[in-house]
PDB file of C-alpha atoms and ligand atoms in Angstrom:
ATOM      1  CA  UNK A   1       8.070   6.382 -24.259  1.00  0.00           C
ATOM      2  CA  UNK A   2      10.450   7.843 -21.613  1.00  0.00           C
ATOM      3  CA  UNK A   3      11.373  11.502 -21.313  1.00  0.00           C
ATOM      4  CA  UNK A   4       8.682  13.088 -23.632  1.00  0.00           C
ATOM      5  CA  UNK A   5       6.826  14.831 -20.936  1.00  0.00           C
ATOM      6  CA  UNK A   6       8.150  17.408 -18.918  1.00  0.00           C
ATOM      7  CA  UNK A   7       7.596  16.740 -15.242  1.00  0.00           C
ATOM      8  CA  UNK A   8       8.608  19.668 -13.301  1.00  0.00           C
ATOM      9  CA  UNK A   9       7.718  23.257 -14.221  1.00  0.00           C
ATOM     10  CA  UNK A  10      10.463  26.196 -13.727  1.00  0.00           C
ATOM     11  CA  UNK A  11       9.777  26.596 -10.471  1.00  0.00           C
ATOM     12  CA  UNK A  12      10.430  23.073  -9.347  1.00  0.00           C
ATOM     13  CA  UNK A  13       6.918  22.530  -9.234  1.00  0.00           C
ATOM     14  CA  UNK A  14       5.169  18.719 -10.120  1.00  0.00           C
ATOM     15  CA  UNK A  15       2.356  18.275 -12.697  1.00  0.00           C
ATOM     16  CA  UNK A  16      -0.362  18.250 -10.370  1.00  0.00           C
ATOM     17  CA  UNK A  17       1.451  20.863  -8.508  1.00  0.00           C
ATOM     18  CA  UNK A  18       3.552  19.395  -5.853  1.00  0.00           C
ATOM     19  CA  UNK A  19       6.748  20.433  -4.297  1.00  0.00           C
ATOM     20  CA  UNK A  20       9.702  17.337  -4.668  1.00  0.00           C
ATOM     21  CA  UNK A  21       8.941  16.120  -1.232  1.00  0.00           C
ATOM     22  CA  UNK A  22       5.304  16.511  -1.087  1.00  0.00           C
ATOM     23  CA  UNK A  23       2.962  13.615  -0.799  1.00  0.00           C
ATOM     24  CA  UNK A  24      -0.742  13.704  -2.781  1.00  0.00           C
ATOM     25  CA  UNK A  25      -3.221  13.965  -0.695  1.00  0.00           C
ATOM     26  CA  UNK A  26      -4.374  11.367   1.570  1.00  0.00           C
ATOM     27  CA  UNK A  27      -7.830  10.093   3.125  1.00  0.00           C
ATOM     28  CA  UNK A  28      -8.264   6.713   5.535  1.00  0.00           C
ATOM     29  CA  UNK A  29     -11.617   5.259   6.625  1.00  0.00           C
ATOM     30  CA  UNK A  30     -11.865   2.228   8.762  1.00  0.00           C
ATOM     31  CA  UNK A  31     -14.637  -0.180   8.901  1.00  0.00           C
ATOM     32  CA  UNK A  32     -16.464   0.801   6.189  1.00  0.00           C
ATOM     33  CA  UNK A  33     -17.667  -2.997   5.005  1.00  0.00           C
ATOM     34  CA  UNK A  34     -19.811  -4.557   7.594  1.00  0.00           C
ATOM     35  CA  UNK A  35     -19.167  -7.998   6.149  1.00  0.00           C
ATOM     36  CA  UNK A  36     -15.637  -8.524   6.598  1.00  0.00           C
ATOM     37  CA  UNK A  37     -13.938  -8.710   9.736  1.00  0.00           C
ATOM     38  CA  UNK A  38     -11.995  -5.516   9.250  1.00  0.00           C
ATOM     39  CA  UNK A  39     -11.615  -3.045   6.251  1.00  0.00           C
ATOM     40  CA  UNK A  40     -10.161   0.001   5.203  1.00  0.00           C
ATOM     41  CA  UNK A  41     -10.710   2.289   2.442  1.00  0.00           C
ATOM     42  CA  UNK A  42      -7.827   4.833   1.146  1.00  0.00           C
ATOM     43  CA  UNK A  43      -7.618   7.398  -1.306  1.00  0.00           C
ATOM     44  CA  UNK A  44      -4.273   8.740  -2.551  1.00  0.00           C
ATOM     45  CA  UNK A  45      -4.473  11.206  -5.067  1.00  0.00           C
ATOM     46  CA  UNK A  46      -6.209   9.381  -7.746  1.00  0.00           C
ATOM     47  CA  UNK A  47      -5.873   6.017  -6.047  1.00  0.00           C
ATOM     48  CA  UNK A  48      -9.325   4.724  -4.591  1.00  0.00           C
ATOM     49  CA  UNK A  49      -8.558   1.293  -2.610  1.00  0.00           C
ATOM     50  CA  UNK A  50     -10.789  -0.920  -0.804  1.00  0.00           C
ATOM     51  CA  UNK A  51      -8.998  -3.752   1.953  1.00  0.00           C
ATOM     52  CA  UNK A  52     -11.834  -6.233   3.101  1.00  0.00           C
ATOM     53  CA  UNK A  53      -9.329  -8.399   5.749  1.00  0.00           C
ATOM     54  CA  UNK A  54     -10.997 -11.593   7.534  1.00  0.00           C
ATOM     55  CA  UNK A  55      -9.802 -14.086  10.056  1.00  0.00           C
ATOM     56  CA  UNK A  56      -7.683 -15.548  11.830  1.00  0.00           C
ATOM     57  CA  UNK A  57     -10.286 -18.434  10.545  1.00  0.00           C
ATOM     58  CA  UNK A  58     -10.155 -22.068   9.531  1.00  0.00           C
ATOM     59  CA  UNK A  59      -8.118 -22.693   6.257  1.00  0.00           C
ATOM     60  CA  UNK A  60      -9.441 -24.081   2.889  1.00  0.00           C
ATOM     61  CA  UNK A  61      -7.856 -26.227   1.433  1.00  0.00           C
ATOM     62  CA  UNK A  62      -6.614 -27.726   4.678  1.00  0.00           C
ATOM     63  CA  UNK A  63      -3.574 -28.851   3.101  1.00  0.00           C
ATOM     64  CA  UNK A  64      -2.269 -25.812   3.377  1.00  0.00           C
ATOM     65  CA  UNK A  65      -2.499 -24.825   6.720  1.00  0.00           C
ATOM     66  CA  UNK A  66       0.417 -25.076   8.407  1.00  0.00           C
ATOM     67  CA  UNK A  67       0.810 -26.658  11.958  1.00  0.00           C
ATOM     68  CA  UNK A  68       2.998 -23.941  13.622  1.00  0.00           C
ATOM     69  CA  UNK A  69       1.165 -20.517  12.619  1.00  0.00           C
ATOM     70  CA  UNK A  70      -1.524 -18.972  10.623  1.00  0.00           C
ATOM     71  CA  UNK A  71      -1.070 -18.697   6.480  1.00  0.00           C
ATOM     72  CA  UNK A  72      -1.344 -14.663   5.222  1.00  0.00           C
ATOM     73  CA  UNK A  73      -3.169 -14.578   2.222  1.00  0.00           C
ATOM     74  CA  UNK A  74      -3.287 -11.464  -0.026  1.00  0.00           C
ATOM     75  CA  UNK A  75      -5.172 -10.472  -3.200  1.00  0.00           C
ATOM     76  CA  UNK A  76      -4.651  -7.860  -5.220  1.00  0.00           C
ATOM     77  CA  UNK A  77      -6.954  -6.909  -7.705  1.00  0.00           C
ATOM     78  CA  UNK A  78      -7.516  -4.107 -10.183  1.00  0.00           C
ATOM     79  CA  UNK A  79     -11.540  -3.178 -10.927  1.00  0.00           C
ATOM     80  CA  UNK A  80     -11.639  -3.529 -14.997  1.00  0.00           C
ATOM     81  CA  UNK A  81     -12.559   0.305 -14.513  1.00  0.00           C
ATOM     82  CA  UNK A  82      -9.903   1.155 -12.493  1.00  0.00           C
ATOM     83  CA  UNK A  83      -7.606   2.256 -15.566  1.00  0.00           C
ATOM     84  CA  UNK A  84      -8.540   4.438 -18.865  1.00  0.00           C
ATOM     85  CA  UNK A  85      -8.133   1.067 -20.805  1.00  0.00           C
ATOM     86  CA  UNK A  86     -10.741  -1.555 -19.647  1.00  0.00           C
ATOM     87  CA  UNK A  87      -8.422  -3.971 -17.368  1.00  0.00           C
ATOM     88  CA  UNK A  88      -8.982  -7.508 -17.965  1.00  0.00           C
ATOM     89  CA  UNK A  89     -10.958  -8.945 -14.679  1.00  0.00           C
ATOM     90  CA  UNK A  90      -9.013 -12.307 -15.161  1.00  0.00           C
ATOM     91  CA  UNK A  91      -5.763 -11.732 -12.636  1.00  0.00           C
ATOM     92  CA  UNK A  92      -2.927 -10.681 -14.794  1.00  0.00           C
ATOM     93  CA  UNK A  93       0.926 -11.484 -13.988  1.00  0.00           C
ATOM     94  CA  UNK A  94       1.395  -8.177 -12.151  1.00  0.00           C
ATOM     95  CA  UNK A  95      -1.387  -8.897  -9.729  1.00  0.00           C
ATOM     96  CA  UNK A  96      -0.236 -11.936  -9.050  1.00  0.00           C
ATOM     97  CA  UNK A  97       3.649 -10.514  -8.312  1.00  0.00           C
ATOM     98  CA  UNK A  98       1.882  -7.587  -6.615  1.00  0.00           C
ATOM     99  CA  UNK A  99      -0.256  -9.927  -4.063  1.00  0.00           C
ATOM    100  CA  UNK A 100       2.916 -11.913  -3.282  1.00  0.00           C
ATOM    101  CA  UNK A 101       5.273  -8.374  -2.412  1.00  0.00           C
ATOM    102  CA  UNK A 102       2.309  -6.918  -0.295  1.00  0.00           C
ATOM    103  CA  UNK A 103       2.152 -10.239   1.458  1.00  0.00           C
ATOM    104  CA  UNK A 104       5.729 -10.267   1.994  1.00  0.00           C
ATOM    105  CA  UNK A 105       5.682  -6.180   3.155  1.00  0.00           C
ATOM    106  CA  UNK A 106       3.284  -7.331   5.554  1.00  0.00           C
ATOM    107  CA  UNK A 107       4.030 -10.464   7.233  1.00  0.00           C
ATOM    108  CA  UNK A 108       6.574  -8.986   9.598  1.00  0.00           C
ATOM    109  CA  UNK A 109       4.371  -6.879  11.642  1.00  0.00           C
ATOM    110  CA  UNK A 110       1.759  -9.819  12.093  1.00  0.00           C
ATOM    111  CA  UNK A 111       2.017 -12.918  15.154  1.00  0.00           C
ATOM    112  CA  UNK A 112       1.275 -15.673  12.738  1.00  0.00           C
ATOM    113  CA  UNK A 113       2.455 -18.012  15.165  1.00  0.00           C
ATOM    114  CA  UNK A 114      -0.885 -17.051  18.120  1.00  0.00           C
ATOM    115  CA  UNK A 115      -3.188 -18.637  15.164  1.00  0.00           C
ATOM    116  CA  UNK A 116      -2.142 -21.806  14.230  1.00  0.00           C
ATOM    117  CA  UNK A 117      -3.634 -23.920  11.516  1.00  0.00           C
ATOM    118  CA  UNK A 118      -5.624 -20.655  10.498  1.00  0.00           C
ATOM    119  CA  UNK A 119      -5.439 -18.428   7.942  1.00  0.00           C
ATOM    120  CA  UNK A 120      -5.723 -14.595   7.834  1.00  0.00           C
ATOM    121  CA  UNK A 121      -7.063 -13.473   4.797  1.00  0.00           C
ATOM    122  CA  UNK A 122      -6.520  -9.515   2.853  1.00  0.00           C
ATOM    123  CA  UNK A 123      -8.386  -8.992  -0.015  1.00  0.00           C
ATOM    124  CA  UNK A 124      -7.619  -5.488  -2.111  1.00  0.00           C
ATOM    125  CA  UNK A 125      -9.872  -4.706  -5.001  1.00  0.00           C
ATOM    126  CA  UNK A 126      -8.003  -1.456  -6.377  1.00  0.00           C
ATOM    127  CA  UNK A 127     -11.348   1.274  -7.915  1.00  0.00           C
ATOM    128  CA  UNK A 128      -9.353   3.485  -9.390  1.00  0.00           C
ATOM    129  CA  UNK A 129      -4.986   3.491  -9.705  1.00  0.00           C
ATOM    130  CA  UNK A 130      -3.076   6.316 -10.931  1.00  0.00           C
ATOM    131  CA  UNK A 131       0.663   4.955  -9.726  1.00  0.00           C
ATOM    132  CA  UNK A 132       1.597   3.660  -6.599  1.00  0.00           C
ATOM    133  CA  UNK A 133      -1.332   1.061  -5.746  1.00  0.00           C
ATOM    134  CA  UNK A 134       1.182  -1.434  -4.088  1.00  0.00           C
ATOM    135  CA  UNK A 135       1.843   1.027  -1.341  1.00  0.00           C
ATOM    136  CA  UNK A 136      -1.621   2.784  -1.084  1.00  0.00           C
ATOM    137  CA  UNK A 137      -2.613  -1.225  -0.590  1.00  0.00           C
ATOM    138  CA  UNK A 138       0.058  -1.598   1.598  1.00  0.00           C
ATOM    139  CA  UNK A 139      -1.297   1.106   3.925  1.00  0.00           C
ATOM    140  CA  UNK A 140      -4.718   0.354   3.730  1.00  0.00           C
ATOM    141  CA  UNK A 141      -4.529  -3.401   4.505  1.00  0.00           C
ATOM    142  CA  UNK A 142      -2.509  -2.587   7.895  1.00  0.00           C
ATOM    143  CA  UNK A 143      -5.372  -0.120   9.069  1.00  0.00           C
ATOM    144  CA  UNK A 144      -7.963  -3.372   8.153  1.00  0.00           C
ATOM    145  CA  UNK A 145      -5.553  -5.965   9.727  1.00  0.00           C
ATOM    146  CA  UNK A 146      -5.544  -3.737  12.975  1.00  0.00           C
ATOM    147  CA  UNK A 147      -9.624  -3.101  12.756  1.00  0.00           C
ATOM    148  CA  UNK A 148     -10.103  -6.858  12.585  1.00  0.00           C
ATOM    149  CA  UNK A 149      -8.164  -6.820  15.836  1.00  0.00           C
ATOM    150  CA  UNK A 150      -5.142  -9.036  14.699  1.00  0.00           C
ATOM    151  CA  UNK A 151      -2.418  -8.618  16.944  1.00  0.00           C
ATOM    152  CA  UNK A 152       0.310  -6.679  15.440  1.00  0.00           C
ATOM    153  CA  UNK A 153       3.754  -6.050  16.466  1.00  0.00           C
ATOM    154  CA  UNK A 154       2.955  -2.228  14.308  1.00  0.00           C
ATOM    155  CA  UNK A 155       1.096  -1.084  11.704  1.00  0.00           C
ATOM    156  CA  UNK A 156       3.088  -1.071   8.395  1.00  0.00           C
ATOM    157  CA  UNK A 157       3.012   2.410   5.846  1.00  0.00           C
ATOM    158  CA  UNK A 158       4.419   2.517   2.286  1.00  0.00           C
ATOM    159  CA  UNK A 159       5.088   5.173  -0.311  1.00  0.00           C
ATOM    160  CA  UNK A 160       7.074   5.260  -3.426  1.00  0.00           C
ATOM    161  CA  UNK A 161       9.735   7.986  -3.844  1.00  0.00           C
ATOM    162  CA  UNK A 162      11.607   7.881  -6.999  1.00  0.00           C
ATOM    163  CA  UNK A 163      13.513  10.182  -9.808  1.00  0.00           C
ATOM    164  CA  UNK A 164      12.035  12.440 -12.150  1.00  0.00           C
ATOM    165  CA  UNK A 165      13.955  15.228 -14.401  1.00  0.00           C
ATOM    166  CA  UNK A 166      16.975  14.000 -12.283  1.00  0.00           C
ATOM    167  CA  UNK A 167      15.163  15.256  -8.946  1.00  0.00           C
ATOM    168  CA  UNK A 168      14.101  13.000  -5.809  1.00  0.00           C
ATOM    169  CA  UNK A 169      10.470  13.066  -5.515  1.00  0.00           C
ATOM    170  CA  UNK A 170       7.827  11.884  -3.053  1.00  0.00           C
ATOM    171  CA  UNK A 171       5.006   9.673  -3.786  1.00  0.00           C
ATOM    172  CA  UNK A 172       5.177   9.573  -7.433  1.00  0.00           C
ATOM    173  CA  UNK A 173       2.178   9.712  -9.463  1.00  0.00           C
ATOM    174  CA  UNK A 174       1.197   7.655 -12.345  1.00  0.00           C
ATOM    175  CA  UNK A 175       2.896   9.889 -14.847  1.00  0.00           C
ATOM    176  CA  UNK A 176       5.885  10.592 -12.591  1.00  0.00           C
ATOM    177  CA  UNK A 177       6.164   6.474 -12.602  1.00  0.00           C
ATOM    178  CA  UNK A 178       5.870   5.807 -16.493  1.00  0.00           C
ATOM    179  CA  UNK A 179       8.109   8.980 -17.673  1.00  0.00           C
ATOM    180  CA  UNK A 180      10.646   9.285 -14.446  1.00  0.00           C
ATOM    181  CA  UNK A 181      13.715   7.429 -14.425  1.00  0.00           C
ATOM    182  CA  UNK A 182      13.334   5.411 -11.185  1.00  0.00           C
ATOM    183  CA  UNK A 183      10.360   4.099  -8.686  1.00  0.00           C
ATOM    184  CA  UNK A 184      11.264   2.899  -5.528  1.00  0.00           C
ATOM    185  CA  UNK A 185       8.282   1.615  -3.671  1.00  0.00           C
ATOM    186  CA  UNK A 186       9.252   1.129   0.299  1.00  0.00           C
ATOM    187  CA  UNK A 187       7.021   0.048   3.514  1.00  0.00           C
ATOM    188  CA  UNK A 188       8.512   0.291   6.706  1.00  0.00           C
ATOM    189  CA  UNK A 189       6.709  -0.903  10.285  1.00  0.00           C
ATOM    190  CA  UNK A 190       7.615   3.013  11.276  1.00  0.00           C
ATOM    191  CA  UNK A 191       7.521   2.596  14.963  1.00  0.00           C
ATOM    192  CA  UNK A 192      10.243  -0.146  14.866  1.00  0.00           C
ATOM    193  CA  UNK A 193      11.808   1.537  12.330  1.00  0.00           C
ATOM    194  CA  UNK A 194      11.921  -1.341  10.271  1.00  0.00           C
ATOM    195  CA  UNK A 195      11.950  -1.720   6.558  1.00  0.00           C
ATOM    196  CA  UNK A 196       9.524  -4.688   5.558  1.00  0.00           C
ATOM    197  CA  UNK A 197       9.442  -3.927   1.381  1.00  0.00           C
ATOM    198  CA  UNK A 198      12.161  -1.985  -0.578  1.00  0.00           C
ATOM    199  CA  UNK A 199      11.961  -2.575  -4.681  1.00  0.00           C
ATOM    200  CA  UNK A 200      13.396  -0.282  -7.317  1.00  0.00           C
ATOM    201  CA  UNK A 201      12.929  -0.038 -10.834  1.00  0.00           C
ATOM    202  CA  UNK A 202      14.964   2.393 -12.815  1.00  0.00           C
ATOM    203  CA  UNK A 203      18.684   3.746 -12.602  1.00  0.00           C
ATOM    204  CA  UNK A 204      19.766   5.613  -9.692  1.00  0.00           C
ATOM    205  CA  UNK A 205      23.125   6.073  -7.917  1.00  0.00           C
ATOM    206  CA  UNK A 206      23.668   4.902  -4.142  1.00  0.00           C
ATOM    207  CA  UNK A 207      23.774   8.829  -2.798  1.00  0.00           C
ATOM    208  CA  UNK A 208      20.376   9.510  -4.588  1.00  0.00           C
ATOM    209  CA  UNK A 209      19.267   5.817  -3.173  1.00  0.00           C
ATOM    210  CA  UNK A 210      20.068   7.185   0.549  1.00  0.00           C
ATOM    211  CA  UNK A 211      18.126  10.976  -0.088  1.00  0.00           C
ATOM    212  CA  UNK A 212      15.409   8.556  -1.759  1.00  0.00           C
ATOM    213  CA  UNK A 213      15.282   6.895   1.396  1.00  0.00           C
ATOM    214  CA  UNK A 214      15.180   9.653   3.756  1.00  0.00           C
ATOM    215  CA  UNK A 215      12.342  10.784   1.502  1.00  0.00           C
ATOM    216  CA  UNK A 216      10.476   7.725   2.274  1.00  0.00           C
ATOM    217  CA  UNK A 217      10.615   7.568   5.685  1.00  0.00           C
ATOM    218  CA  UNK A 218       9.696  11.418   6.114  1.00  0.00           C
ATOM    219  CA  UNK A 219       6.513  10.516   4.041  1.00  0.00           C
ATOM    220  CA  UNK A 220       5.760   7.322   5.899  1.00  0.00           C
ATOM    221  CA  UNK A 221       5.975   9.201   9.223  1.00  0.00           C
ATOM    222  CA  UNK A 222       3.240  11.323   8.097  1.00  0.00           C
ATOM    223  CA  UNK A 223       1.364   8.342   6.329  1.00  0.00           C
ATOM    224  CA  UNK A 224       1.663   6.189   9.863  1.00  0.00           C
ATOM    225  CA  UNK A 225       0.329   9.223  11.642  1.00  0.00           C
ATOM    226  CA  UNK A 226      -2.814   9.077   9.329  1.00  0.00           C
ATOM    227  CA  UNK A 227      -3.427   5.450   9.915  1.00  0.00           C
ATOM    228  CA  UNK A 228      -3.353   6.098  13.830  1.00  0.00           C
ATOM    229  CA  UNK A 229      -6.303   8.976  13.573  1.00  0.00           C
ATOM    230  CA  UNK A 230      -8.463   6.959  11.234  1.00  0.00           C
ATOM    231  CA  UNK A 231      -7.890   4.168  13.857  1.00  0.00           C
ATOM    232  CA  UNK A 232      -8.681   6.361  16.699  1.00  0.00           C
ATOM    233  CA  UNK A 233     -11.788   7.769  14.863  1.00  0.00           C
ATOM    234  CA  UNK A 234     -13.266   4.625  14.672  1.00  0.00           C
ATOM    235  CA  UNK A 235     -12.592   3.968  18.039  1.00  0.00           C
ATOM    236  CA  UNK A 236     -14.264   7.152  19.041  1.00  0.00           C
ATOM    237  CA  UNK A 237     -17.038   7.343  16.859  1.00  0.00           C
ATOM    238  CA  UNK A 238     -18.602   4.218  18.841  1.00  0.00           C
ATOM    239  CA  UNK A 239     -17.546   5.401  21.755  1.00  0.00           C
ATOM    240  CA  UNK A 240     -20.259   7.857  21.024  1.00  0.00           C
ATOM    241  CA  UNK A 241     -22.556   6.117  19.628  1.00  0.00           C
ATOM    242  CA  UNK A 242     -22.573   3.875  23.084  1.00  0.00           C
ATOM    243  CA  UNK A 243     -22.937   6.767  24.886  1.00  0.00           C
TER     244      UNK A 243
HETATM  245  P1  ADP B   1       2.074   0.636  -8.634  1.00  0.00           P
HETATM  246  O1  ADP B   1       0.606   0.934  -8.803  1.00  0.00           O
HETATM  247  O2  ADP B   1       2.385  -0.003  -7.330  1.00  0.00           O
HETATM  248  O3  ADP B   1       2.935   1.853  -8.913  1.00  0.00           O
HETATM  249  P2  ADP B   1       3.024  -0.321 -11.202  1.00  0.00           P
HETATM  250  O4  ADP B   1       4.291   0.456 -11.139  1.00  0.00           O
HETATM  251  O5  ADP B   1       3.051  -1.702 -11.792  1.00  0.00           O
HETATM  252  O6  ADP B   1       2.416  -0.475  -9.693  1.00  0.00           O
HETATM  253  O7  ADP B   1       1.899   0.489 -11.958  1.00  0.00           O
HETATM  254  C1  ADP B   1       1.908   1.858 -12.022  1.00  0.00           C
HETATM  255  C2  ADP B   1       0.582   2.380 -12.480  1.00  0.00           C
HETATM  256  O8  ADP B   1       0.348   1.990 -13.840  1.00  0.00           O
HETATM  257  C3  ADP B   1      -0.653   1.852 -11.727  1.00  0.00           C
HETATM  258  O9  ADP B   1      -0.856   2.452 -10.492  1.00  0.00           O
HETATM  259  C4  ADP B   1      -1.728   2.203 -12.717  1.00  0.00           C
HETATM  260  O10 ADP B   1      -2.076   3.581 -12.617  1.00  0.00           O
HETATM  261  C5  ADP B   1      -1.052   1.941 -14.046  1.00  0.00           C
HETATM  262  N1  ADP B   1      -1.421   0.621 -14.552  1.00  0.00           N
HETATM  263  C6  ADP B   1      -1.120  -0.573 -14.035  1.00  0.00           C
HETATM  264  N2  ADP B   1      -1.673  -1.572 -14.749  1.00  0.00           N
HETATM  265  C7  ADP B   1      -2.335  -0.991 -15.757  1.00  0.00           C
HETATM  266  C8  ADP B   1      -3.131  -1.460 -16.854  1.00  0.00           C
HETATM  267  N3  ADP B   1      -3.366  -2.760 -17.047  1.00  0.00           N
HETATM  268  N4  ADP B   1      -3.635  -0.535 -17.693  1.00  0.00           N
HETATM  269  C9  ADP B   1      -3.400   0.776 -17.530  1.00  0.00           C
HETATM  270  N5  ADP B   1      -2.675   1.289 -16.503  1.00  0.00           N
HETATM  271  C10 ADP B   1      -2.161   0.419 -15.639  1.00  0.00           C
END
């Protein structure tokens, strides 16, 4: 039920104690599955995400590959644990909806057309979600399509802003997303300044839509600098390790 909890105290300040324009906390580690070809791991807030990405490889079914360029595949997932109510393992609707918008937010930044008759292949197996988990995915499976080395025009970062007590807010939270009164996931390739995924559920007017936006792209900024130090991190740990 909408509007029963009250999400900003009297001094403006979140549940979990952010200001408006603050994002949750946010953690990237690359390469951290030894199986896949590249992989990322992300926590945002509450969110714990794991992107396994592999390929450019040969496609099965072959029927599908397509003559010209390389097929993106993406799965989204949610971990039966990953919510207080046991999840069903089977893939429900929204994952379904959810692996077809990341794929979409996605696509942009990669050069399908270098891999023909391949496919390239992003699996996300969400641990734990607590609102947001399209964009935390979002973020995480750029950072493992770049450590598996696929060339990339830029990486792509997403956040959700959205409405809440009639405020603009950052990054909303699960809460923030059930009780507000809009959610506005976007991903942008930040470097080209591009906007590959803008949705929006709720009611909001076109002046609040452009502050939203702003919003977005100050958080992505910050989110797109994260991805580029747990890159470089990588990059540097076996740089040391090599000697
Ligand atoms: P996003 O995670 O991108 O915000 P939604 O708006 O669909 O996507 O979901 C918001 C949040 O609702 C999720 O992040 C998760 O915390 C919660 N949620 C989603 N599916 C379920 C579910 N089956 N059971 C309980 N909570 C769920």
């Amino acid at each position: 039920m909408k509007g029963k909890i009250c999400l900003l105290n009297e001094e403006g300040l979140r549940i979990d104690g952010r200001k408006l324009d603050q994002l949750r906390p946010i953690k990237i580690e690359v390469g951290v599955l030894k199986n896949a070809d590249g992989s990322a791991y992300i926590e945002q807030g509450k969110n714990k995400i794991m992107v396994a990405v592999y390929g450019p490889r040969e496609l099965h079914p072959r029927h599908q590959a397509l003559p010209d360029r390389a097929v993106l595949r993406c799965r989204y997932h949610m971990a039966p644990f990953s919510v207080p109510e046991r999840k069903s393992p089977a893939p429900s609707r929204r994952e379904v909806e959810l692996s077809k918008v990341i794929r979409q937010a996605l696509e942009p930044a990669l050069f399908l057309e270098m891999f023909p008759r391949t496919s390239i292949d992003v699996f996300i197996e969400v641990l734990q979600a607590d609102g947001g988990t399209r964009c935390a995915s979002i973020t995480a499976a750029a950072v493992a399509l770049a450590d598996a080395g696929i060339p990339m025009r830029d990486l792509v970062a997403a956040v959700a802003v959205g409405k809440i007590e009639g405020k603009i807010a950052l990054d909303l939270n699960h809460l923030e997303d059930q009780y507000g009164e809009a959610d506005i996931p976007v991903a942008m390739m930040p470097g080209l300044d591009q906007i590959t995924l803008l949705q929006a559920d709720g009611l909001i007017t076109l002046d609040e839509l452009k502050e939203a936006l702003k919003l977005a792209k100050n958080g992505i900024m910050q989110i797109y600098k994260l991805q580029k130090e747990a890159l470089k991190s990588k990059y540097l740990e076996s740089g040391e390790e090599l000697g």
